Amino acid sequence: MEDEIINSQETGEIKPAKDTLLVLNTHTNQVEMVKGVDQEGNLQKVSPLEKNENDQLIKVDKHGDIFSNFFSNFYRQLKNPTRFSFFKVSEYDAVNTAKDLQKYVDQASPEEKERLKDYEVLPKHNNNPKNQNTMNNNTENQEYRFQPEQIDWKTMEKFGLNQEKLEKMDAMDSLLRGFKTNTLIPITINLGTAVSKMDVRLSLQTGDTGQLAVHLHGIRKEPNLNMKFLGHEFSDQDKKNLKETGNMGRVVNLVNPKTDEIIPSVISRDRLTNELVAYRAEYMKIPDEIKGIKLDEHQKQTLLEGGPLYLEGMISKKGESFDATVQFNADKRYVEFLFGNNQAPQQSQQPSQLPAQEAPKVFRGKELDDSQYEKFKAGQTVYVDGLTDAKGKAYQGYITFNKETSKTDFSFTHPNKLKEGAKPTEDHKTQTAVNSQGKTNEATKNVKEPLESKQQQPVNKQQEDQQKKVRKPRRQKL
């Protein structure tokens, strides 16, 4: 098929129309048009409702390997590329197609949204990047933003580092993904007249000229929370949260110093270096399930707003139940466990966070029905079944909400039964008196076997014969 053509009003010449890219944010369901990728790997885009003549969309060739190679390189530059779905469309129809796609997404069922994968463009040499959970040694894998040969090894040598050393310290993988190294790296800076040794975290970032630069993240005694950070002034609660948990706990508007763009973001403290780190809220990825606990929409929203979330009944790899607070960390870029702060949050709550005294409606992934929940939140004991342990084995038990501690108590036996202990009921009094207390019952006094539960009469012919039998007194030996 011949290329479509468009008429340039400025020059009057007829030009072949190129293709451009639409992007669907799979977390927000927002469809936009792609302008490019900035130096930090952030996607630059514009809404079809806001596009004007000055907005230059990305232009790509329509055919063959040229597009495949372009898109693979483009995809590799992105931070968190798997949260986006890309579609190649004609530049001429981009605005209308984006609007139509947005209408489709807004009304589509999950099954209908799944059909969009048939039209999605994917990077070269990768059939399904969204379902890939493990890394391999292929440097073309889309999860790597950089390749080893792009690193300025001459600069690395000035710090006393080379590829072999970094690989032995397990630092290469995180660097190539575009993250900071997971641990502190000892470096030596030789200035000729002075030699300085220090521990730093390393990261790779693309400079203004497009060249890959090595960034050093040195250790600070403490973060400077009295100064504005990208336009944000820290409140007393912000400072307290950053010092105690490392996460500020809310989304705030930050200002990009280069573009003056206002960017809703979360802020965390690098616990190894005390450096402040910001992360765009739109890139936050919240899992559907954490250690066996399926998150409801209310809980997900709490995490998306940067707040802490206290979860009970999570199952560890050893199959043991544990409770902990979880929260999104801007430095790590994922939801982390706060084991040192795993009490139910006592600080001022975010609007979407559950009040301290409110009973959860989901227990270990099992949602209570309305009748169960009314009893449960009133402090009554509720029986729940359909629970599954880490090995997939079903089990059931009783839960009671403790309003004083805001915790859920679980027991395999009804708590009232446990309190009663060995106290017999009316139906078991005869059994307990005869078997345990040495007392007699006329109807069963000659029965030799221990009585069964609720038994007050002989239950078989053998016991009847024993009861009827009259024993003769033994003769005394002289």
CSV table of C-alpha atoms in Angstrom, one decimal:
chain,number,residue,atom,x,y,z
A,1,MET,CA,0.0,0.0,0.0
A,2,GLU,CA,1.3,3.4,-0.9
A,3,ASP,CA,2.0,5.9,1.9
A,4,GLU,CA,-0.7,8.3,2.9
A,5,ILE,CA,0.1,11.9,1.9
A,6,ILE,CA,-0.5,15.2,3.7
A,7,ASN,CA,-0.3,18.7,2.3
A,8,SER,CA,2.0,21.1,4.2
A,9,GLN,CA,0.3,24.5,4.5
A,10,GLU,CA,3.6,26.2,5.0
A,11,THR,CA,5.4,25.0,1.9
A,12,GLY,CA,2.6,23.9,-0.3
A,13,GLU,CA,4.5,20.7,-1.0
A,14,ILE,CA,2.9,17.2,-0.6
A,15,LYS,CA,4.7,15.0,1.9
A,16,PRO,CA,4.2,11.3,2.8
A,17,ALA,CA,2.5,10.9,6.1
A,18,LYS,CA,4.6,9.2,8.8
A,19,ASP,CA,3.4,7.2,11.7
A,20,THR,CA,3.4,8.2,15.4
A,21,LEU,CA,2.7,6.4,18.7
A,22,LEU,CA,-0.2,6.4,21.0
A,23,VAL,CA,0.3,5.3,24.6
A,24,LEU,CA,-2.1,3.7,27.1
A,25,ASN,CA,-1.1,4.0,30.7
A,26,THR,CA,-2.4,0.6,32.0
A,27,HIS,CA,-2.6,1.9,35.6
A,28,THR,CA,-4.6,5.1,34.9
A,29,ASN,CA,-6.4,3.9,31.6
A,30,GLN,CA,-5.3,7.3,30.1
A,31,VAL,CA,-4.7,7.4,26.3
A,32,GLU,CA,-2.2,10.1,25.1
A,33,MET,CA,0.1,10.9,22.2
A,34,VAL,CA,3.8,10.4,22.4
A,35,LYS,CA,6.3,13.2,22.0
A,36,GLY,CA,9.4,11.4,23.0
A,37,VAL,CA,11.6,10.4,26.0
A,38,ASP,CA,13.4,12.9,28.2
A,39,GLN,CA,17.0,12.5,29.5
A,40,GLU,CA,15.9,10.8,32.6
A,41,GLY,CA,13.9,8.1,30.8
A,42,ASN,CA,10.5,9.7,31.4
A,43,LEU,CA,7.9,9.5,28.7
A,44,GLN,CA,6.9,12.8,27.2
A,45,LYS,CA,3.3,12.9,26.0
A,46,VAL,CA,0.3,15.1,25.4
A,47,SER,CA,-3.4,14.6,25.7
A,48,PRO,CA,-5.4,14.6,22.4
A,49,LEU,CA,-7.7,17.2,24.0
A,50,GLU,CA,-4.8,19.6,24.7
A,51,LYS,CA,-2.6,19.1,21.6
A,52,ASN,CA,-1.8,22.3,19.7
A,53,GLU,CA,0.2,23.1,16.6
A,54,ASN,CA,3.4,23.6,18.6
A,55,ASP,CA,3.3,20.0,20.0
A,56,GLN,CA,5.6,17.9,17.9
A,57,LEU,CA,4.7,14.2,18.1
A,58,ILE,CA,7.3,11.5,17.7
A,59,LYS,CA,7.6,10.5,14.0
A,60,VAL,CA,8.6,6.9,13.0
A,61,ASP,CA,9.0,5.1,9.8
A,62,LYS,CA,6.1,2.9,8.8
A,63,HIS,CA,7.9,-0.2,7.6
A,64,GLY,CA,10.1,-3.2,8.5
A,65,ASP,CA,13.2,-3.3,10.5
A,66,ILE,CA,13.7,0.4,10.6
A,67,PHE,CA,10.6,0.7,12.9
A,68,SER,CA,11.5,-2.4,14.9
A,69,ASN,CA,15.0,-1.1,15.6
A,70,PHE,CA,13.7,2.4,16.4
A,71,PHE,CA,11.0,1.1,18.8
A,72,SER,CA,13.3,-1.3,20.6
A,73,ASN,CA,15.8,1.5,21.3
A,74,PHE,CA,12.9,3.8,22.3
A,75,TYR,CA,11.4,1.2,24.6
A,76,ARG,CA,14.8,0.5,26.2
A,77,GLN,CA,15.2,4.1,27.2
A,78,LEU,CA,12.0,4.2,29.2
A,79,LYS,CA,11.7,4.0,33.0
A,80,ASN,CA,9.1,1.3,33.9
A,81,PRO,CA,8.2,0.6,30.2
A,82,THR,CA,5.9,-2.3,31.1
A,83,ARG,CA,3.2,0.0,32.6
A,84,PHE,CA,2.6,1.4,29.1
A,85,SER,CA,1.0,-0.1,26.0
A,86,PHE,CA,2.0,1.5,22.6
A,87,PHE,CA,0.1,1.6,19.4
A,88,LYS,CA,1.4,2.7,16.0
A,89,VAL,CA,-1.1,5.0,14.1
A,90,SER,CA,-1.0,7.4,11.2
A,91,GLU,CA,0.2,10.9,12.3
A,92,TYR,CA,-2.6,12.3,10.3
A,93,ASP,CA,-5.3,10.5,12.3
A,94,ALA,CA,-3.5,10.5,15.6
A,95,VAL,CA,-5.8,12.9,17.5
A,96,ASN,CA,-9.1,11.3,16.4
A,97,THR,CA,-7.7,7.8,16.9
A,98,ALA,CA,-6.6,8.7,20.4
A,99,LYS,CA,-10.0,10.0,21.3
A,100,ASP,CA,-11.8,6.9,19.9
A,101,LEU,CA,-9.4,4.7,21.8
A,102,GLN,CA,-10.0,6.5,25.0
A,103,LYS,CA,-13.8,6.1,24.6
A,104,TYR,CA,-13.2,2.3,24.0
A,105,VAL,CA,-11.1,1.9,27.1
A,106,ASP,CA,-13.5,3.9,29.3
A,107,GLN,CA,-16.4,1.5,28.4
A,108,ALA,CA,-14.6,-1.8,27.7
A,109,SER,CA,-14.8,-4.8,29.9
A,110,PRO,CA,-11.6,-6.5,31.1
A,111,GLU,CA,-12.0,-9.1,28.3
A,112,GLU,CA,-12.4,-6.4,25.7
A,113,LYS,CA,-9.3,-4.5,27.0
A,114,GLU,CA,-7.4,-7.8,26.6
A,115,ARG,CA,-8.1,-7.7,22.9
A,116,LEU,CA,-6.1,-4.5,22.5
A,117,LYS,CA,-2.9,-6.7,22.9
A,118,ASP,CA,-3.5,-7.8,19.3
A,119,TYR,CA,-2.8,-4.2,18.1
A,120,GLU,CA,-0.1,-3.3,20.5
A,121,VAL,CA,3.5,-2.9,19.3
A,122,LEU,CA,6.3,-4.6,21.1
A,123,PRO,CA,10.0,-4.2,21.1
A,124,LYS,CA,12.2,-6.3,18.8
A,125,HIS,CA,13.3,-9.8,20.0
A,126,ASN,CA,10.6,-9.8,22.7
A,127,ASN,CA,7.3,-11.5,22.3
A,128,ASN,CA,5.7,-10.6,25.6
A,129,PRO,CA,7.7,-8.2,27.8
A,130,LYS,CA,4.8,-7.7,30.2
A,131,ASN,CA,4.8,-11.4,31.3
A,132,GLN,CA,8.5,-11.7,31.7
A,133,ASN,CA,9.5,-12.1,35.3
A,134,THR,CA,13.1,-13.2,35.1
A,135,MET,CA,16.3,-11.7,33.6
A,136,ASN,CA,18.7,-13.5,31.3
A,137,ASN,CA,22.1,-12.6,29.9
A,138,ASN,CA,20.6,-11.1,26.7
A,139,THR,CA,21.5,-7.4,26.8
A,140,GLU,CA,18.7,-6.7,24.4
A,141,ASN,CA,16.2,-7.6,27.1
A,142,GLN,CA,13.8,-4.7,27.4
A,143,GLU,CA,14.3,-4.5,31.2
A,144,TYR,CA,17.8,-3.2,30.7
A,145,ARG,CA,18.0,0.6,29.9
A,146,PHE,CA,21.7,0.4,29.2
A,147,GLN,CA,24.3,-1.9,27.9
A,148,PRO,CA,27.8,-2.5,29.4
A,149,GLU,CA,29.6,-1.0,26.3
A,150,GLN,CA,27.7,2.3,26.8
A,151,ILE,CA,29.4,2.8,30.2
A,152,ASP,CA,32.4,5.2,30.4
A,153,TRP,CA,34.9,2.6,31.8
A,154,LYS,CA,37.8,5.1,31.7
A,155,THR,CA,35.9,7.2,34.2
A,156,MET,CA,35.1,4.1,36.2
A,157,GLU,CA,38.9,3.3,36.3
A,158,LYS,CA,39.5,6.7,38.0
A,159,PHE,CA,37.4,5.4,40.8
A,160,GLY,CA,39.2,2.2,41.0
A,161,LEU,CA,36.4,0.2,39.4
A,162,ASN,CA,36.0,-2.0,36.3
A,163,GLN,CA,33.3,-4.3,35.0
A,164,GLU,CA,34.7,-7.4,36.6
A,165,LYS,CA,34.7,-5.8,40.1
A,166,LEU,CA,31.2,-4.5,39.7
A,167,GLU,CA,30.0,-7.9,38.6
A,168,LYS,CA,31.6,-9.6,41.6
A,169,MET,CA,29.7,-7.1,43.8
A,170,ASP,CA,26.4,-7.9,42.0
A,171,ALA,CA,26.2,-4.2,41.0
A,172,MET,CA,26.0,-4.5,37.3
A,173,ASP,CA,22.4,-5.7,37.0
A,174,SER,CA,20.9,-2.7,38.9
A,175,LEU,CA,23.1,-0.3,37.0
A,176,LEU,CA,22.0,-1.6,33.6
A,177,ARG,CA,18.3,-1.5,34.7
A,178,GLY,CA,18.8,2.3,35.4
A,179,PHE,CA,18.7,1.9,39.2
A,180,LYS,CA,21.2,2.8,41.9
A,181,THR,CA,23.4,0.0,43.1
A,182,ASN,CA,21.8,-2.0,45.9
A,183,THR,CA,24.8,-1.6,48.2
A,184,LEU,CA,27.5,1.0,48.9
A,185,ILE,CA,30.5,0.7,46.6
A,186,PRO,CA,33.9,1.6,47.9
A,187,ILE,CA,35.7,3.9,45.5
A,188,THR,CA,39.1,5.8,45.4
A,189,ILE,CA,39.4,9.2,43.9
A,190,ASN,CA,43.0,10.1,43.0
A,191,LEU,CA,43.5,13.8,42.5
A,192,GLY,CA,47.3,13.5,42.2
A,193,THR,CA,48.2,15.5,45.2
A,194,ALA,CA,45.4,13.9,47.3
A,195,VAL,CA,43.7,10.6,47.5
A,196,SER,CA,40.2,10.2,48.9
A,197,LYS,CA,38.4,7.0,49.7
A,198,MET,CA,34.6,6.8,50.3
A,199,ASP,CA,31.6,4.6,50.0
A,200,VAL,CA,28.9,5.6,47.5
A,201,ARG,CA,26.0,4.3,45.6
A,202,LEU,CA,26.5,4.5,41.8
A,203,SER,CA,23.9,5.1,39.0
A,204,LEU,CA,24.0,5.7,35.3
A,205,GLN,CA,22.2,8.7,33.8
A,206,THR,CA,22.0,10.1,30.3
A,207,GLY,CA,23.7,13.6,30.0
A,208,ASP,CA,22.6,16.6,27.9
A,209,THR,CA,24.7,15.4,25.0
A,210,GLY,CA,23.2,11.9,25.1
A,211,GLN,CA,26.4,10.3,26.6
A,212,LEU,CA,26.0,8.0,29.6
A,213,ALA,CA,27.4,9.5,32.8
A,214,VAL,CA,28.4,7.9,36.1
A,215,HIS,CA,26.7,9.6,39.1
A,216,LEU,CA,28.1,9.2,42.6
A,217,HIS,CA,25.6,9.3,45.5
A,218,GLY,CA,27.7,10.0,48.6
A,219,ILE,CA,26.7,9.5,52.2
A,220,ARG,CA,25.2,12.4,54.1
A,221,LYS,CA,25.0,12.8,57.8
A,222,GLU,CA,21.3,13.5,57.5
A,223,PRO,CA,19.0,14.9,54.8
A,224,ASN,CA,18.5,18.7,54.8
A,225,LEU,CA,14.8,18.9,55.5
A,226,ASN,CA,14.8,22.6,56.3
A,227,MET,CA,15.4,23.6,52.7
A,228,LYS,CA,12.8,23.3,49.9
A,229,PHE,CA,13.1,20.2,47.8
A,230,LEU,CA,12.1,20.7,44.1
A,231,GLY,CA,9.7,23.4,45.3
A,232,HIS,CA,8.3,21.5,48.2
A,233,GLU,CA,8.5,22.7,51.8
A,234,PHE,CA,8.5,19.9,54.3
A,235,SER,CA,5.9,20.0,57.1
A,236,ASP,CA,6.8,18.8,60.6
A,237,GLN,CA,4.9,15.6,59.9
A,238,ASP,CA,6.8,15.1,56.6
A,239,LYS,CA,10.1,15.5,58.5
A,240,LYS,CA,9.0,13.0,61.1
A,241,ASN,CA,7.9,10.4,58.6
A,242,LEU,CA,11.1,10.7,56.5
A,243,LYS,CA,13.3,10.3,59.6
A,244,GLU,CA,11.4,7.4,61.1
A,245,THR,CA,10.3,5.3,58.1
A,246,GLY,CA,12.2,6.8,55.2
A,247,ASN,CA,9.0,7.6,53.3
A,248,MET,CA,7.2,10.9,53.5
A,249,GLY,CA,3.8,9.3,53.3
A,250,ARG,CA,1.9,11.5,50.8
A,251,VAL,CA,1.9,12.7,47.2
A,252,VAL,CA,3.0,16.3,46.6
A,253,ASN,CA,3.5,18.6,43.6
A,254,LEU,CA,7.2,19.0,42.7
A,255,VAL,CA,8.6,21.3,40.1
A,256,ASN,CA,11.0,20.2,37.4
A,257,PRO,CA,13.8,22.8,37.6
A,258,LYS,CA,14.6,22.4,33.8
A,259,THR,CA,11.0,22.6,32.4
A,260,ASP,CA,9.0,24.1,35.3
A,261,GLU,CA,6.6,21.2,34.9
A,262,ILE,CA,4.5,20.4,38.0
A,263,ILE,CA,4.9,16.7,38.8
A,264,PRO,CA,2.8,14.9,41.4
A,265,SER,CA,5.4,12.7,43.2
A,266,VAL,CA,6.2,10.7,46.3
A,267,ILE,CA,9.5,11.3,48.3
A,268,SER,CA,11.6,8.9,50.2
A,269,ARG,CA,15.0,9.0,52.0
A,270,ASP,CA,17.8,6.8,50.7
A,271,ARG,CA,18.5,4.8,53.9
A,272,LEU,CA,22.1,4.1,52.8
A,273,THR,CA,23.1,7.7,51.9
A,274,ASN,CA,20.3,9.9,53.4
A,275,GLU,CA,19.8,11.4,49.9
A,276,LEU,CA,16.2,12.5,49.1
A,277,VAL,CA,14.6,10.8,46.2
A,278,ALA,CA,11.5,11.7,44.3
A,279,TYR,CA,9.4,9.4,42.1
A,280,ARG,CA,6.5,10.3,39.8
A,281,ALA,CA,3.1,9.2,41.2
A,282,GLU,CA,1.9,8.2,37.7
A,283,TYR,CA,4.7,5.6,37.6
A,284,MET,CA,3.8,3.9,40.9
A,285,LYS,CA,3.0,0.2,40.5
A,286,ILE,CA,0.9,-1.4,43.3
A,287,PRO,CA,0.6,-5.2,43.3
A,288,ASP,CA,-2.8,-6.9,43.4
A,289,GLU,CA,-1.7,-9.2,46.2
A,290,ILE,CA,1.0,-9.1,49.0
A,291,LYS,CA,2.0,-12.3,50.6
A,292,GLY,CA,-1.3,-14.0,50.2
A,293,ILE,CA,-3.4,-10.9,51.1
A,294,LYS,CA,-5.5,-9.7,48.1
A,295,LEU,CA,-5.7,-5.9,48.2
A,296,ASP,CA,-9.0,-4.2,47.7
A,297,GLU,CA,-9.4,-0.9,45.8
A,298,HIS,CA,-9.4,1.1,49.1
A,299,GLN,CA,-6.1,-0.4,50.2
A,300,LYS,CA,-4.5,0.1,46.7
A,301,GLN,CA,-5.6,3.8,46.8
A,302,THR,CA,-3.9,4.2,50.2
A,303,LEU,CA,-0.6,3.0,48.8
A,304,LEU,CA,-1.0,5.0,45.6
A,305,GLU,CA,-1.3,8.1,47.8
A,306,GLY,CA,2.0,7.2,49.5
A,307,GLY,CA,0.4,6.3,52.8
A,308,PRO,CA,1.3,3.3,55.0
A,309,LEU,CA,-1.0,0.3,55.1
A,310,TYR,CA,-1.0,-2.2,57.9
A,311,LEU,CA,-1.7,-5.8,56.8
A,312,GLU,CA,-2.4,-8.8,59.0
A,313,GLY,CA,-2.2,-12.5,58.3
A,314,MET,CA,0.4,-12.4,55.5
A,315,ILE,CA,2.2,-15.7,54.8
A,316,SER,CA,6.0,-15.9,54.7
A,317,LYS,CA,8.0,-18.2,52.4
A,318,LYS,CA,8.2,-20.5,55.4
A,319,GLY,CA,4.5,-20.7,55.6
A,320,GLU,CA,4.3,-18.7,58.8
A,321,SER,CA,1.7,-15.9,59.4
A,322,PHE,CA,3.0,-12.4,60.1
A,323,ASP,CA,1.8,-8.8,60.3
A,324,ALA,CA,3.5,-5.7,59.0
A,325,THR,CA,3.1,-2.2,57.6
A,326,VAL,CA,3.8,-1.8,53.8
A,327,GLN,CA,4.4,1.4,51.9
A,328,PHE,CA,5.7,2.6,48.5
A,329,ASN,CA,9.3,3.6,48.6
A,330,ALA,CA,10.4,6.2,46.0
A,331,ASP,CA,14.0,5.1,46.2
A,332,LYS,CA,13.3,1.4,45.6
A,333,ARG,CA,10.4,2.1,43.3
A,334,TYR,CA,8.2,-0.6,44.8
A,335,VAL,CA,6.1,-1.4,47.9
A,336,GLU,CA,8.3,-2.4,50.8
A,337,PHE,CA,7.8,-3.9,54.2
A,338,LEU,CA,8.4,-1.7,57.3
A,339,PHE,CA,9.2,-4.4,59.9
A,340,GLY,CA,10.6,-1.8,62.3
A,341,ASN,CA,7.3,0.0,62.2
A,342,ASN,CA,4.8,-2.8,61.9
A,343,GLN,CA,2.4,-1.5,64.5
A,344,ALA,CA,-0.9,-0.1,63.2
A,345,PRO,CA,-0.1,3.5,62.1
A,346,GLN,CA,-0.8,6.0,64.9
A,347,GLN,CA,0.1,9.2,63.1
A,348,SER,CA,-2.5,11.5,61.5
A,349,GLN,CA,-4.2,9.5,58.9
A,350,GLN,CA,-4.5,10.2,55.2
A,351,PRO,CA,-8.1,10.7,54.0
A,352,SER,CA,-8.1,7.3,52.3
A,353,GLN,CA,-6.5,5.3,55.1
A,354,LEU,CA,-8.7,3.0,57.3
A,355,PRO,CA,-9.3,4.5,60.7
A,356,ALA,CA,-7.4,2.8,63.5
A,357,GLN,CA,-10.6,1.3,65.0
A,358,GLU,CA,-12.3,0.1,61.8
A,359,ALA,CA,-12.4,-3.6,61.3
A,360,PRO,CA,-11.1,-4.9,58.0
A,361,LYS,CA,-13.6,-6.6,55.7
A,362,VAL,CA,-11.0,-8.9,54.1
A,363,PHE,CA,-9.1,-11.5,56.2
A,364,ARG,CA,-6.2,-13.4,54.7
A,365,GLY,CA,-7.7,-12.9,51.2
A,366,LYS,CA,-11.2,-13.9,52.2
A,367,GLU,CA,-13.9,-11.2,52.0
A,368,LEU,CA,-16.5,-11.4,54.7
A,369,ASP,CA,-20.2,-11.2,53.6
A,370,ASP,CA,-22.4,-8.4,55.1
A,371,SER,CA,-23.8,-10.6,57.9
A,372,GLN,CA,-20.3,-11.8,58.9
A,373,TYR,CA,-18.9,-8.3,58.8
A,374,GLU,CA,-21.6,-6.7,61.0
A,375,LYS,CA,-20.9,-9.3,63.7
A,376,PHE,CA,-17.2,-9.1,63.2
A,377,LYS,CA,-16.9,-5.3,63.6
A,378,ALA,CA,-19.2,-5.5,66.6
A,379,GLY,CA,-16.6,-7.6,68.3
A,380,GLN,CA,-18.4,-11.0,67.9
A,381,THR,CA,-16.6,-14.1,66.9
A,382,VAL,CA,-17.2,-15.2,63.3
A,383,TYR,CA,-16.5,-18.5,61.6
A,384,VAL,CA,-14.7,-18.3,58.3
A,385,ASP,CA,-13.9,-21.0,55.8
A,386,GLY,CA,-12.3,-21.1,52.4
A,387,LEU,CA,-8.9,-19.9,53.7
A,388,THR,CA,-5.8,-21.3,52.0
A,389,ASP,CA,-2.3,-21.7,53.4
A,390,ALA,CA,1.0,-21.1,51.6
A,391,LYS,CA,0.9,-24.8,50.4
A,392,GLY,CA,-2.5,-24.4,48.9
A,393,LYS,CA,-4.2,-26.5,51.7
A,394,ALA,CA,-7.7,-25.2,52.7
A,395,TYR,CA,-8.4,-24.5,56.4
A,396,GLN,CA,-11.0,-22.7,58.5
A,397,GLY,CA,-11.3,-21.1,61.9
A,398,TYR,CA,-12.7,-18.3,64.0
A,399,ILE,CA,-11.9,-14.6,63.9
A,400,THR,CA,-12.6,-11.9,66.5
A,401,PHE,CA,-11.8,-8.2,66.1
A,402,ASN,CA,-10.1,-6.7,69.1
A,403,LYS,CA,-11.2,-3.0,69.2
A,404,GLU,CA,-8.5,-2.1,71.8
A,405,THR,CA,-5.6,-3.2,69.7
A,406,SER,CA,-7.3,-2.9,66.2
A,407,LYS,CA,-6.0,-6.4,65.5
A,408,THR,CA,-7.8,-9.6,64.4
A,409,ASP,CA,-7.5,-12.6,66.6
A,410,PHE,CA,-7.6,-16.0,64.9
A,411,SER,CA,-8.2,-19.4,66.4
A,412,PHE,CA,-8.9,-22.9,65.0
A,413,THR,CA,-11.3,-23.5,67.9
A,414,HIS,CA,-14.0,-21.1,69.0
A,415,PRO,CA,-12.6,-18.9,71.8
A,416,ASN,CA,-15.5,-19.7,74.1
A,417,LYS,CA,-14.7,-23.4,73.8
A,418,LEU,CA,-11.1,-22.7,74.8
A,419,LYS,CA,-12.2,-20.7,77.8
A,420,GLU,CA,-14.4,-23.5,79.0
A,421,GLY,CA,-11.5,-25.9,78.8
A,422,ALA,CA,-12.3,-29.3,80.1
A,423,LYS,CA,-15.6,-28.2,81.7
A,424,PRO,CA,-18.2,-30.8,80.7
A,425,THR,CA,-21.6,-29.9,79.3
A,426,GLU,CA,-24.8,-31.4,80.7
A,427,ASP,CA,-24.7,-34.1,78.0
A,428,HIS,CA,-21.2,-35.1,79.1
A,429,LYS,CA,-21.6,-35.1,82.9
A,430,THR,CA,-22.1,-38.8,83.2
A,431,GLN,CA,-19.1,-39.6,81.0
A,432,THR,CA,-16.9,-37.2,83.0
A,433,ALA,CA,-18.1,-38.4,86.4
A,434,VAL,CA,-17.6,-42.1,85.7
A,435,ASN,CA,-14.4,-42.0,83.6
A,436,SER,CA,-12.5,-39.1,85.3
A,437,GLN,CA,-13.9,-38.7,88.8
A,438,GLY,CA,-14.4,-42.4,89.8
A,439,LYS,CA,-18.1,-42.0,90.5
A,440,THR,CA,-20.7,-44.6,89.5
A,441,ASN,CA,-23.9,-44.7,87.5
A,442,GLU,CA,-26.4,-47.5,88.3
A,443,ALA,CA,-27.2,-48.0,84.6
A,444,THR,CA,-23.5,-48.5,83.6
A,445,LYS,CA,-21.7,-49.4,86.9
A,446,ASN,CA,-20.6,-52.9,85.7
A,447,VAL,CA,-19.5,-51.8,82.2
A,448,LYS,CA,-15.7,-52.2,82.0
A,449,GLU,CA,-14.9,-49.9,79.0
A,450,PRO,CA,-14.7,-46.1,79.4
A,451,LEU,CA,-18.1,-44.5,78.5
A,452,GLU,CA,-18.5,-42.8,75.2
A,453,SER,CA,-19.6,-39.1,74.8
A,454,LYS,CA,-23.2,-38.6,76.1
A,455,GLN,CA,-23.4,-42.3,77.1
A,456,GLN,CA,-25.8,-43.1,80.0
A,457,GLN,CA,-26.9,-46.7,79.1
A,458,PRO,CA,-25.1,-49.8,77.7
A,459,VAL,CA,-24.7,-49.4,74.0
A,460,ASN,CA,-24.1,-53.0,72.9
A,461,LYS,CA,-24.7,-56.7,73.9
A,462,GLN,CA,-21.3,-57.0,75.5
A,463,GLN,CA,-21.9,-54.1,77.8
A,464,GLU,CA,-25.5,-55.3,78.5
A,465,ASP,CA,-24.1,-58.8,79.6
A,466,GLN,CA,-21.4,-57.0,81.7
A,467,GLN,CA,-24.1,-54.9,83.4
A,468,LYS,CA,-26.5,-57.9,84.1
A,469,LYS,CA,-23.7,-60.2,85.3
A,470,VAL,CA,-23.7,-60.7,89.1
A,471,ARG,CA,-20.3,-61.5,90.4
A,472,LYS,CA,-20.0,-64.0,93.2
A,473,PRO,CA,-17.8,-63.0,96.1
A,474,ARG,CA,-14.3,-64.5,96.0
A,475,ARG,CA,-13.4,-67.1,98.5
A,476,GLN,CA,-10.9,-66.1,101.0
A,477,LYS,CA,-7.8,-68.3,101.0
A,478,LEU,CA,-7.0,-69.8,104.4
